C-alpha positions as a printed NumPy array, in Angstrom:
array([[-36.926, -53.667,  16.905],
       [-36.216, -50.263,  18.253],
       [-34.953, -47.984,  14.998],
       [-31.97 , -46.642,  16.944],
       [-30.733, -49.654,  18.31 ],
       [-31.013, -51.326,  14.714],
       [-29.118, -48.421,  13.133],
       [-26.488, -48.274,  15.749],
       [-26.097, -51.931,  15.372],
       [-25.234, -51.539,  11.544],
       [-22.76 , -48.583,  12.542],
       [-20.986, -50.835,  15.223],
       [-20.637, -53.61 ,  12.747],
       [-19.229, -51.445,   9.984],
       [-16.736, -50.154,  12.32 ],
       [-15.497, -53.694,  13.183],
       [-14.414, -54.08 ,   9.474],
       [-10.738, -53.515,   8.693],
       [-11.79 , -51.504,   5.725],
       [-15.182, -49.737,   4.578],
       [-17.568, -52.128,   2.97 ],
       [-20.199, -50.578,   0.842],
       [-22.697, -53.257,   1.854],
       [-23.232, -51.434,   5.219],
       [-24.119, -48.301,   3.175],
       [-26.504, -49.876,   1.107],
       [-28.413, -51.659,   3.974],
       [-28.592, -48.404,   5.952],
       [-29.823, -46.64 ,   2.875],
       [-32.373, -48.933,   2.264],
       [-33.789, -48.959,   5.879],
       [-34.055, -44.984,   5.377],
       [-35.965, -45.327,   2.171],
       [-38.399, -48.081,   3.572],
       [-39.394, -46.181,   6.874],
       [-37.903, -42.705,   6.466],
       [-39.919, -41.403,   9.423],
       [-38.351, -43.803,  11.765],
       [-34.894, -44.391,  10.483],
       [-33.571, -40.995,   9.071],
       [-34.113, -39.65 ,  12.74 ],
       [-32.442, -42.837,  14.061],
       [-29.531, -42.603,  12.007],
       [-29.454, -38.72 ,  12.746],
       [-29.23 , -39.605,  16.397],
       [-26.583, -42.515,  15.913],
       [-24.332, -39.881,  13.956],
       [-24.685, -37.388,  16.596],
       [-23.424, -39.902,  19.268],
       [-20.739, -41.389,  17.272],
       [-19.227, -37.804,  16.075],
       [-19.169, -36.942,  19.751],
       [-17.344, -40.243,  20.625],
       [-14.628, -39.465,  18.012],
       [-11.871, -39.101,  20.631],
       [-12.294, -42.763,  21.648],
       [-12.119, -44.187,  18.098],
       [ -8.814, -45.168,  16.302],
       [ -8.158, -44.203,  12.913],
       [ -9.672, -47.407,  11.141],
       [-12.965, -46.998,  13.095],
       [-13.215, -43.06 ,  12.328],
       [-12.793, -44.098,   8.545],
       [-15.324, -46.732,   8.107],
       [-17.917, -44.714,  10.006],
       [-17.389, -41.454,   8.193],
       [-17.732, -43.363,   5.008],
       [-20.693, -44.979,   5.998],
       [-22.737, -41.673,   7.077],
       [-21.269, -40.065,   3.924],
       [-22.774, -42.807,   1.827],
       [-26.17 , -41.961,   3.166],
       [-25.904, -38.23 ,   2.602],
       [-24.69 , -38.369,  -0.95 ],
       [-27.45 , -40.95 ,  -2.044],
       [-29.967, -38.653,  -0.51 ],
       [-31.161, -41.632,   1.541],
       [-31.291, -38.754,   4.551],
       [-31.944, -35.16 ,   3.709],
       [-29.039, -32.717,   4.   ],
       [-30.687, -31.311,   6.855],
       [-29.448, -34.258,   8.917],
       [-26.223, -34.871,  10.253],
       [-24.577, -31.373,   9.524],
       [-26.491, -29.512,  12.35 ],
       [-24.586, -31.729,  14.695],
       [-21.101, -30.538,  13.432],
       [-19.688, -27.128,  14.697],
       [-16.216, -26.496,  12.738],
       [-14.009, -24.31 ,  14.705],
       [-10.712, -24.233,  16.274],
       [-12.492, -24.677,  19.698],
       [-15.174, -27.308,  19.101],
       [-12.977, -29.847,  17.05 ],
       [-10.362, -32.029,  17.946],
       [ -7.532, -33.724,  15.964],
       [ -9.865, -36.587,  15.728],
       [-13.041, -35.153,  14.726],
       [-11.102, -33.414,  12.038],
       [-10.012, -36.417,  10.634],
       [-13.651, -37.711,  10.736],
       [-14.854, -34.669,   8.986],
       [-12.038, -34.833,   6.214],
       [-12.864, -38.329,   5.454],
       [-16.741, -37.589,   5.595],
       [-16.529, -34.605,   3.154],
       [-13.953, -36.051,   0.971],
       [-16.122, -39.277,   0.523],
       [-18.958, -37.109,  -0.199],
       [-17.011, -34.862,  -2.691],
       [-15.459, -38.079,  -4.454],
       [-18.99 , -39.53 ,  -4.986],
       [-20.958, -36.577,  -6.152],
       [-18.358, -34.134,  -7.296],
       [-16.907, -30.954,  -5.563],
       [-19.128, -28.767,  -7.786],
       [-22.184, -30.583,  -6.665],
       [-21.115, -30.419,  -2.935],
       [-20.615, -26.514,  -3.502],
       [-24.136, -26.058,  -4.479],
       [-25.533, -27.976,  -1.752],
       [-23.722, -25.676,   0.635],
       [-25.157, -22.549,  -1.368],
       [-28.643, -24.103,  -1.128],
       [-30.646, -21.848,   1.025],
       [-32.593, -24.783,   2.253],
       [-29.672, -26.375,   3.675],
       [-27.898, -22.921,   4.81 ],
       [-29.645, -23.385,   8.488],
       [-28.139, -26.795,   8.813],
       [-24.526, -25.348,   8.014],
       [-24.941, -22.663,  10.869],
       [-22.403, -24.794,  12.899],
       [-20.005, -25.541,   9.833],
       [-19.779, -21.999,   8.357],
       [-21.692, -19.495,  10.63 ],
       [-22.322, -16.625,   8.35 ],
       [-22.16 , -13.879,  11.187],
       [-18.759, -15.149,  12.465],
       [-15.855, -13.91 ,  10.459],
       [-13.401, -16.022,  12.53 ],
       [-15.344, -19.388,  12.   ],
       [-15.882, -18.525,   8.406],
       [-12.178, -17.947,   7.783],
       [-11.488, -21.239,   9.896],
       [-13.964, -23.309,   7.495],
       [-12.608, -22.111,   4.458],
       [ -8.969, -22.839,   5.578],
       [-10.292, -26.273,   6.391],
       [-12.014, -27.264,   3.339],
       [ -8.987, -25.705,   1.356],
       [ -6.477, -27.971,   3.212],
       [ -8.374, -31.184,   2.367],
       [ -8.564, -30.377,  -1.195],
       [-12.174, -28.909,  -1.39 ],
       [-11.491, -25.295,  -1.614],
       [-14.036, -25.132,  -4.538],
       [-16.891, -26.096,  -2.363],
       [-16.093, -22.847,  -0.295],
       [-17.491, -20.365,  -2.741],
       [-20.604, -19.529,  -0.795],
       [-18.638, -19.353,   2.349],
       [-16.331, -16.854,   0.848],
       [-19.143, -14.618,  -0.361],
       [-20.612, -14.794,   3.434],
       [-17.159, -13.745,   4.576],
       [-16.993, -10.926,   2.321],
       [-20.333,  -9.538,   3.467],
       [-19.288, -10.013,   6.973],
       [-16.221,  -8.238,   6.739],
       [-18.142,  -5.481,   4.636],
       [-20.449,  -5.24 ,   7.886],
       [-17.556,  -5.112,  10.081],
       [-15.635,  -2.395,   8.208],
       [-18.896,  -0.34 ,   7.722],
       [-18.83 ,   3.048,   9.813],
       [-21.388,   2.888,  12.343],
       [-23.491,   5.965,  13.671],
       [-24.105,   8.068,  10.57 ],
       [-27.399,   8.972,  11.85 ],
       [-25.83 ,  10.137,  15.091],
       [-23.142,  12.143,  13.126],
       [-25.886,  13.755,  11.1  ],
       [-27.778,  14.587,  14.333],
       [-24.761,  15.751,  16.243],
       [-23.895,  18.004,  13.311],
       [-27.48 ,  19.393,  13.087],
       [-27.452,  20.113,  17.049],
       [-24.05 ,  21.86 ,  16.715],
       [-25.166,  24.116,  13.744],
       [-28.346,  24.905,  16.011],
       [-26.31 ,  25.908,  18.805],
       [-23.763,  27.773,  16.748],
       [-26.942,  29.69 ,  15.071],
       [-28.058,  30.243,  18.875],
       [-24.863,  31.421,  20.048],
       [-24.652,  33.831,  16.937],
       [-27.912,  35.351,  17.57 ],
       [-27.324,  35.809,  21.223],
       [-24.062,  37.594,  20.067],
       [-25.841,  39.738,  17.574],
       [-28.393,  40.497,  20.18 ],
       [-25.69 ,  41.396,  22.83 ],
       [-24.06 ,  43.75 ,  20.11 ],
       [-27.302,  45.72 ,  19.228],
       [-27.542,  46.28 ,  23.081],
       [-24.015,  47.668,  23.106],
       [-24.878,  49.725,  20.187],
       [-27.819,  51.166,  21.981],
       [-25.812,  51.868,  25.071],
       [-23.477,  53.845,  23.067],
       [-26.155,  55.954,  21.545],
       [-27.626,  56.535,  25.019],
       [-24.308,  57.713,  26.118],
       [-23.853,  60.179,  23.374],
       [-27.267,  61.635,  23.951],
       [-26.675,  62.294,  27.548],
       [-23.208,  63.726,  26.599],
       [-24.956,  66.036,  24.377],
       [-27.57 ,  67.122,  26.931],
       [-24.871,  67.626,  29.476],
       [-23.194,  70.031,  26.81 ],
       [-26.529,  71.952,  26.165],
       [-26.578,  72.491,  29.924],
       [-23.088,  73.537,  30.654],
       [-23.881,  76.172,  27.555],
       [-26.86 ,  77.323,  29.014],
       [-25.312,  77.763,  32.426],
       [-22.414,  80.021,  30.962],
       [-24.659,  82.184,  28.917],
       [-26.797,  82.943,  31.99 ],
       [-23.612,  84.093,  34.004],
       [-22.327,  86.316,  31.158],
       [-25.833,  88.023,  31.   ],
       [-25.74 ,  88.646,  34.69 ],
       [-22.103,  90.175,  34.385],
       [-23.363,  92.272,  31.558],
       [-26.287,  93.479,  33.77 ],
       [-24.09 ,  94.44 ,  36.676],
       [-21.978,  96.54 ,  34.446],
       [-24.618,  98.514,  33.211],
       [-26.138,  98.912,  36.744],
       [-22.942, 100.39 ,  37.696],
       [-22.659, 102.945,  34.861],
       [-26.073, 103.956,  35.832],
       [-25.363, 104.434,  39.471],
       [-22.275, 106.757,  38.543],
       [-24.391, 109.044,  36.284],
       [-26.926, 109.547,  38.702],
       [-24.307, 110.555,  41.334],
       [-22.894, 112.994,  38.649],
       [-26.036, 114.594,  38.202]])
């Protein structure tokens, strides 16, 4: 017989009971231990199909089915990497019916193995990939929702690893990005400032040189004007001397 059909038949029969009967959990666990390669995968697929159909189940079926799958998990009949990857715990991926299912599911696990042990399983690095839908480490909003959900159903102690992940997520969000860009911009600013300073200093030296050249030109002009004045005075003196000589010659 097909393992998935047999697993689904056990779950279907359990759902018809007015209350959960532990017998179905024991039968399911025995099947998984007898042929783990076949029945663990079969019950994992059956869990996915029943969890997806939560909205079509009444409260009594939700309760019995959730307790059956919880039995397989807390007895380690199936690994903790099964069942959990099919759960996405957020405000958009859950409905009232699926939240009731998850509440019964996790409360049954905590009641059987203890909240402290459940917290250890949630913090186990090997199980962390399977919890990416329940408590995604990179989503601050989904982490808060998961923490609030487990706290509301009385399992707040099991959220210690989620709270640590939330603190890391908030720290990354509050960290100031672009420190390297700031340093590069400051270095470029300083280099531009130094270049402008050198350009201004060079322009200043040019203006100084220009003023010196102007002073030299002015001095040379003064010298020229002084020389020309001296020549004119010499000419006047010579003319006077010549006139005096002419007068003396006439008298003689």
